[in-house]
Amino acid sequence: LMGVIFMFKVDKEKCIGCGLCVKDCLVKDIEIVDKKANIKNETCMKCGHCIAICPKEAVSTDLYNMDDVKNYNKEEFELDADKLLNFIKYRRSVRHFKNKDVEIDKISKIIEAGRFTQTGGNLQDVSYVVVKENIDELKSMVIETLKNLGEYILSNKTPENMQVQKYAKMWLQMHDAFKENPKQNDMLFFNAPAVIIVAANSDVNGALASSNMELMTNALGLGTFFSGFLVRAASYNKNILDYLGIEEGKKIVTCMAIGYPDVKYSRTVPRKESDITWK
């Protein structure tokens, strides 16, 4: 609204002047004045550390919804480290989905996991596009774009294009098979009932959010895989960005195809040893 100033503020009645917020403020925007914390709102990054650390709930803001704030308790907030690691090891990219819709509340919870992921400089620049009803239209647009890209790569044999020729041939095969039987030969989304496109100004911010979203997807009993083909097509065809309503200056970082898995894995898989340098 015009003229409205959003800021972080301290309830002087609740504040005990402990100085915890002053010590934890990265940009030194908080000081103690007359034994009470005072937020200057000059260099504030709106990160919310002062809200989180205050033992008396004295700090608030009108910039965000304070109903998001939850008090810490061990039972609801802590995870067993070994179980978390096993959960991560067990996750698999899923490309076999049941013919079953994904509930809106589950999609919202997946996006919530992305919303509360850290961003550089607290930019909070990540946005999400959920495609359900129009997924077939998006699918056709992407597959047609990949066909055109594949033809271009195969007819322009530059050193860069030579490295991706195998994908170019695959995209042409995908297109022909899809045209023959769109339902049976969907090699783009594999008949997932929904996709979530994650866009951001920063690749890192979008990727971090996507990683947390994937963990939430699995925790909800759903399956997902990241469709790099959509990301590639969108970088080649601006009409896809326009269709999805991606803001100017942002780019698609990931595309998550989501659905109920029609496959059950019995164990984890091996991986290469970690490449670690200790100094």
GROMACS .gro file of C-alpha atoms in nm:
model
  279
    1LEU     CA    1   0.000   0.000   0.000
    2MET     CA    2   0.115   0.357  -0.072
    3GLY     CA    3   0.273   0.519   0.231
    4VAL     CA    4   0.286   0.201   0.441
    5ILE     CA    5   0.628   0.129   0.594
    6PHE     CA    6   0.695  -0.234   0.679
    7MET     CA    7   0.942  -0.282   0.961
    8PHE     CA    8   1.060  -0.495   1.248
    9LYS     CA    9   0.973  -0.364   1.593
   10VAL     CA   10   1.026  -0.438   1.962
   11ASP     CA   11   0.755  -0.444   2.229
   12LYS     CA   12   0.929  -0.247   2.505
   13GLU     CA   13   0.699  -0.396   2.770
   14LYS     CA   14   0.814  -0.751   2.688
   15CYS     CA   15   1.180  -0.674   2.612
   16ILE     CA   16   1.422  -0.748   2.899
   17GLY     CA   17   1.726  -0.598   2.730
   18CYS     CA   18   1.917  -0.929   2.723
   19GLY     CA   19   2.103  -0.828   2.408
   20LEU     CA   20   2.066  -1.166   2.233
   21CYS     CA   21   1.914  -1.001   1.926
   22VAL     CA   22   2.192  -0.743   1.915
   23LYS     CA   23   2.459  -1.015   1.922
   24ASP     CA   24   2.285  -1.226   1.654
   25CYS     CA   25   2.209  -0.945   1.407
   26LEU     CA   26   2.446  -0.990   1.111
   27VAL     CA   27   2.403  -0.633   0.982
   28LYS     CA   28   2.422  -0.465   1.326
   29ASP     CA   29   2.083  -0.300   1.289
   30ILE     CA   30   1.985  -0.348   1.655
   31GLU     CA   31   2.112  -0.159   1.959
   32ILE     CA   32   2.030  -0.134   2.327
   33VAL     CA   33   1.876   0.201   2.419
   34ASP     CA   34   1.769   0.265   2.778
   35LYS     CA   35   1.811  -0.106   2.853
   36LYS     CA   36   1.573  -0.207   2.573
   37ALA     CA   37   1.640  -0.340   2.226
   38ASN     CA   38   1.585  -0.093   1.945
   39ILE     CA   39   1.568  -0.199   1.579
   40LYS     CA   40   1.678   0.087   1.354
   41ASN     CA   41   1.539  -0.067   1.032
   42GLU     CA   42   1.823   0.093   0.836
   43THR     CA   43   2.034  -0.205   0.726
   44CYS     CA   44   1.781  -0.475   0.827
   45MET     CA   45   1.778  -0.778   0.592
   46LYS     CA   46   1.432  -0.888   0.717
   47CYS     CA   47   1.580  -1.230   0.800
   48GLY     CA   48   1.384  -1.272   1.123
   49HIS     CA   49   1.674  -1.388   1.343
   50CYS     CA   50   1.568  -1.134   1.605
   51ILE     CA   51   1.219  -1.286   1.614
   52ALA     CA   52   1.361  -1.637   1.646
   53ILE     CA   53   1.613  -1.564   1.921
   54CYS     CA   54   1.409  -1.340   2.152
   55PRO     CA   55   1.322  -1.534   2.472
   56LYS     CA   56   1.023  -1.308   2.547
   57GLU     CA   57   0.850  -1.290   2.204
   58ALA     CA   58   0.912  -0.916   2.208
   59VAL     CA   59   1.004  -0.879   1.839
   60SER     CA   60   0.750  -0.875   1.555
   61THR     CA   61   0.705  -0.740   1.206
   62ASP     CA   62   0.422  -0.621   0.984
   63LEU     CA   63   0.615  -0.731   0.675
   64TYR     CA   64   0.532  -1.101   0.713
   65ASN     CA   65   0.248  -1.304   0.862
   66MET     CA   66   0.337  -1.359   1.226
   67ASP     CA   67   0.110  -1.666   1.231
   68ASP     CA   68   0.400  -1.843   1.055
   69VAL     CA   69   0.604  -1.822   1.376
   70LYS     CA   70   0.611  -2.137   1.589
   71ASN     CA   71   0.777  -2.179   1.927
   72TYR     CA   72   1.045  -2.446   1.943
   73ASN     CA   73   0.979  -2.774   2.120
   74LYS     CA   74   1.203  -3.077   2.098
   75GLU     CA   75   0.930  -3.331   2.025
   76GLU     CA   76   0.806  -3.159   1.709
   77PHE     CA   77   1.127  -2.999   1.583
   78GLU     CA   78   1.411  -3.250   1.620
   79LEU     CA   79   1.495  -3.539   1.386
   80ASP     CA   80   1.711  -3.841   1.452
   81ALA     CA   81   2.026  -3.791   1.242
   82ASP     CA   82   2.062  -4.155   1.138
   83LYS     CA   83   1.698  -4.178   1.031
   84LEU     CA   84   1.731  -3.857   0.832
   85LEU     CA   85   2.041  -3.990   0.656
   86ASN     CA   86   1.864  -4.318   0.573
   87PHE     CA   87   1.565  -4.120   0.444
   88ILE     CA   88   1.798  -3.930   0.211
   89LYS     CA   89   1.977  -4.248   0.099
   90TYR     CA   90   1.648  -4.428   0.027
   91ARG     CA   91   1.500  -4.156  -0.195
   92ARG     CA   92   1.483  -4.241  -0.563
   93SER     CA   93   1.378  -4.051  -0.872
   94VAL     CA   94   1.035  -4.191  -0.961
   95ARG     CA   95   0.912  -4.225  -1.319
   96HIS     CA   96   0.624  -4.469  -1.266
   97PHE     CA   97   0.311  -4.302  -1.134
   98LYS     CA   98  -0.035  -4.423  -1.042
   99ASN     CA   99  -0.336  -4.283  -1.222
  100LYS     CA  100  -0.424  -4.080  -0.915
  101ASP     CA  101  -0.449  -3.707  -0.858
  102VAL     CA  102  -0.225  -3.527  -0.610
  103GLU     CA  103  -0.415  -3.332  -0.347
  104ILE     CA  104  -0.377  -2.953  -0.337
  105ASP     CA  105  -0.292  -2.958   0.034
  106LYS     CA  106   0.004  -3.188  -0.031
  107ILE     CA  107   0.130  -2.966  -0.314
  108SER     CA  108   0.095  -2.667  -0.080
  109LYS     CA  109   0.303  -2.841   0.185
  110ILE     CA  110   0.574  -2.918  -0.072
  111ILE     CA  111   0.587  -2.551  -0.168
  112GLU     CA  112   0.593  -2.455   0.202
  113ALA     CA  113   0.916  -2.654   0.233
  114GLY     CA  114   1.058  -2.440  -0.046
  115ARG     CA  115   0.926  -2.115   0.102
  116PHE     CA  116   1.113  -2.169   0.428
  117THR     CA  117   1.444  -2.260   0.262
  118GLN     CA  118   1.728  -2.013   0.314
  119THR     CA  119   1.816  -1.771   0.033
  120GLY     CA  120   2.129  -1.565  -0.019
  121GLY     CA  121   2.090  -1.221   0.139
  122ASN     CA  122   1.738  -1.325   0.241
  123LEU     CA  123   1.638  -1.242  -0.116
  124GLN     CA  124   1.340  -1.483  -0.106
  125ASP     CA  125   1.339  -1.472  -0.485
  126VAL     CA  126   1.201  -1.821  -0.546
  127SER     CA  127   0.861  -1.857  -0.711
  128TYR     CA  128   0.655  -2.160  -0.808
  129VAL     CA  129   0.425  -2.254  -1.094
  130VAL     CA  130   0.195  -2.554  -1.039
  131VAL     CA  131   0.063  -2.717  -1.357
  132LYS     CA  132  -0.220  -2.969  -1.325
  133GLU     CA  133  -0.520  -2.898  -1.547
  134ASN     CA  134  -0.308  -2.771  -1.837
  135ILE     CA  135  -0.030  -3.026  -1.811
  136ASP     CA  136  -0.106  -3.179  -2.153
  137GLU     CA  137  -0.076  -2.839  -2.320
  138LEU     CA  138   0.257  -2.774  -2.149
  139LYS     CA  139   0.376  -3.122  -2.239
  140SER     CA  140   0.301  -3.072  -2.609
  141MET     CA  141   0.473  -2.734  -2.611
  142VAL     CA  142   0.790  -2.873  -2.452
  143ILE     CA  143   0.808  -3.184  -2.671
  144GLU     CA  144   0.761  -2.976  -2.987
  145THR     CA  145   1.036  -2.740  -2.871
  146LEU     CA  146   1.272  -3.029  -2.800
  147LYS     CA  147   1.208  -3.166  -3.149
  148ASN     CA  148   1.300  -2.830  -3.302
  149LEU     CA  149   1.607  -2.805  -3.082
  150GLY     CA  150   1.709  -3.159  -3.173
  151GLU     CA  151   1.681  -3.086  -3.546
  152TYR     CA  152   1.888  -2.771  -3.503
  153ILE     CA  153   2.163  -2.957  -3.315
  154LEU     CA  154   2.181  -3.236  -3.571
  155SER     CA  155   2.202  -2.995  -3.864
  156ASN     CA  156   2.459  -2.762  -3.701
  157LYS     CA  157   2.747  -2.982  -3.596
  158THR     CA  158   2.946  -2.742  -3.382
  159PRO     CA  159   3.177  -2.887  -3.112
  160GLU     CA  160   2.920  -2.794  -2.848
  161ASN     CA  161   2.634  -2.956  -3.039
  162MET     CA  162   2.834  -3.273  -3.100
  163GLN     CA  163   2.840  -3.333  -2.722
  164VAL     CA  164   2.459  -3.339  -2.700
  165GLN     CA  165   2.378  -3.526  -3.021
  166LYS     CA  166   2.255  -3.830  -2.830
  167TYR     CA  167   1.993  -3.612  -2.662
  168ALA     CA  168   1.897  -3.452  -2.992
  169LYS     CA  169   1.826  -3.796  -3.139
  170MET     CA  170   1.633  -3.893  -2.825
  171TRP     CA  171   1.414  -3.581  -2.849
  172LEU     CA  172   1.319  -3.665  -3.206
  173GLN     CA  173   1.226  -4.019  -3.102
  174MET     CA  174   1.032  -3.884  -2.803
  175HIS     CA  175   0.837  -3.652  -3.030
  176ASP     CA  176   0.744  -3.920  -3.284
  177ALA     CA  177   0.640  -4.168  -3.015
  178PHE     CA  178   0.437  -3.902  -2.834
  179LYS     CA  179   0.253  -3.806  -3.150
  180GLU     CA  180   0.168  -4.169  -3.208
  181ASN     CA  181   0.032  -4.229  -2.857
  182PRO     CA  182   0.054  -3.934  -2.612
  183LYS     CA  183  -0.060  -4.131  -2.308
  184GLN     CA  184   0.145  -4.445  -2.358
  185ASN     CA  185   0.458  -4.269  -2.483
  186ASP     CA  186   0.498  -3.978  -2.245
  187MET     CA  187   0.875  -3.974  -2.196
  188LEU     CA  188   0.871  -3.616  -2.063
  189PHE     CA  189   0.659  -3.630  -1.746
  190PHE     CA  190   0.582  -4.003  -1.753
  191ASN     CA  191   0.212  -3.930  -1.695
  192ALA     CA  192   0.272  -3.756  -1.362
  193PRO     CA  193  -0.050  -3.572  -1.272
  194ALA     CA  194   0.127  -3.252  -1.165
  195VAL     CA  195   0.447  -3.058  -1.212
  196ILE     CA  196   0.595  -2.779  -1.001
  197ILE     CA  197   0.825  -2.538  -1.179
  198VAL     CA  198   1.072  -2.362  -0.949
  199ALA     CA  199   1.198  -2.026  -1.074
  200ALA     CA  200   1.442  -1.780  -0.919
  201ASN     CA  201   1.693  -1.507  -0.991
  202SER     CA  202   1.962  -1.727  -0.836
  203ASP     CA  203   2.031  -2.086  -0.940
  204VAL     CA  204   2.153  -2.161  -0.588
  205ASN     CA  205   1.838  -2.031  -0.420
  206GLY     CA  206   1.613  -2.226  -0.656
  207ALA     CA  207   1.816  -2.546  -0.618
  208LEU     CA  208   1.822  -2.527  -0.237
  209ALA     CA  209   1.445  -2.481  -0.229
  210SER     CA  210   1.398  -2.770  -0.472
  211SER     CA  211   1.607  -3.002  -0.256
  212ASN     CA  212   1.393  -2.937   0.050
  213MET     CA  213   1.080  -2.974  -0.162
  214GLU     CA  214   1.196  -3.314  -0.282
  215LEU     CA  215   1.241  -3.433   0.077
  216MET     CA  216   0.890  -3.314   0.164
  217THR     CA  217   0.751  -3.486  -0.147
  218ASN     CA  218   0.893  -3.817  -0.027
  219ALA     CA  219   0.777  -3.756   0.331
  220LEU     CA  220   0.422  -3.717   0.198
  221GLY     CA  221   0.433  -4.058   0.029
  222LEU     CA  222   0.468  -3.907  -0.316
  223GLY     CA  223   0.736  -3.953  -0.578
  224THR     CA  224   0.916  -3.707  -0.800
  225PHE     CA  225   1.193  -3.662  -1.053
  226PHE     CA  226   1.353  -3.346  -1.189
  227SER     CA  227   1.277  -3.288  -1.556
  228GLY     CA  228   1.589  -3.130  -1.704
  229PHE     CA  229   1.431  -3.153  -2.048
  230LEU     CA  230   1.169  -2.890  -1.959
  231VAL     CA  231   1.439  -2.659  -1.825
  232ARG     CA  232   1.637  -2.701  -2.148
  233ALA     CA  233   1.332  -2.638  -2.366
  234ALA     CA  234   1.237  -2.325  -2.171
  235SER     CA  235   1.586  -2.181  -2.218
  236TYR     CA  236   1.544  -2.231  -2.594
  237ASN     CA  237   1.181  -2.118  -2.634
  238LYS     CA  238   1.070  -1.799  -2.457
  239ASN     CA  239   0.706  -1.886  -2.532
  240ILE     CA  240   0.729  -2.152  -2.260
  241LEU     CA  241   0.842  -1.890  -2.008
  242ASP     CA  242   0.559  -1.661  -2.116
  243TYR     CA  243   0.306  -1.945  -2.097
  244LEU     CA  244   0.415  -2.026  -1.741
  245GLY     CA  245   0.417  -1.659  -1.641
  246ILE     CA  246   0.782  -1.656  -1.533
  247GLU     CA  247   0.874  -1.305  -1.421
  248GLU     CA  248   1.129  -1.101  -1.615
  249GLY     CA  249   1.475  -1.156  -1.470
  250LYS     CA  250   1.392  -1.499  -1.331
  251LYS     CA  251   1.475  -1.831  -1.488
  252ILE     CA  252   1.347  -2.183  -1.444
  253VAL     CA  253   1.585  -2.368  -1.213
  254THR     CA  254   1.402  -2.700  -1.179
  255CYS     CA  255   1.085  -2.878  -1.285
  256MET     CA  256   0.949  -3.142  -1.048
  257ALA     CA  257   0.710  -3.403  -1.189
  258ILE     CA  258   0.500  -3.525  -0.895
  259GLY     CA  259   0.262  -3.813  -0.838
  260TYR     CA  260   0.188  -4.124  -0.635
  261PRO     CA  261   0.460  -4.384  -0.705
  262ASP     CA  262   0.362  -4.699  -0.889
  263VAL     CA  263   0.691  -4.861  -0.790
  264LYS     CA  264   0.836  -4.982  -0.459
  265TYR     CA  265   1.209  -4.993  -0.387
  266SER     CA  266   1.340  -5.247  -0.137
  267ARG     CA  267   1.674  -5.093  -0.051
  268THR     CA  268   1.916  -4.805  -0.100
  269VAL     CA  269   2.183  -4.801  -0.372
  270PRO     CA  270   2.564  -4.766  -0.357
  271ARG     CA  271   2.746  -4.446  -0.447
  272LYS     CA  272   3.102  -4.342  -0.521
  273GLU     CA  273   3.314  -4.258  -0.219
  274SER     CA  274   3.304  -3.891  -0.116
  275ASP     CA  275   3.571  -3.671  -0.270
  276ILE     CA  276   3.692  -3.492   0.044
  277THR     CA  277   3.995  -3.273   0.098
  278TRP     CA  278   4.085  -3.213   0.462
  279LYS     CA  279   4.298  -2.908   0.540
   0.00000   0.00000   0.00000
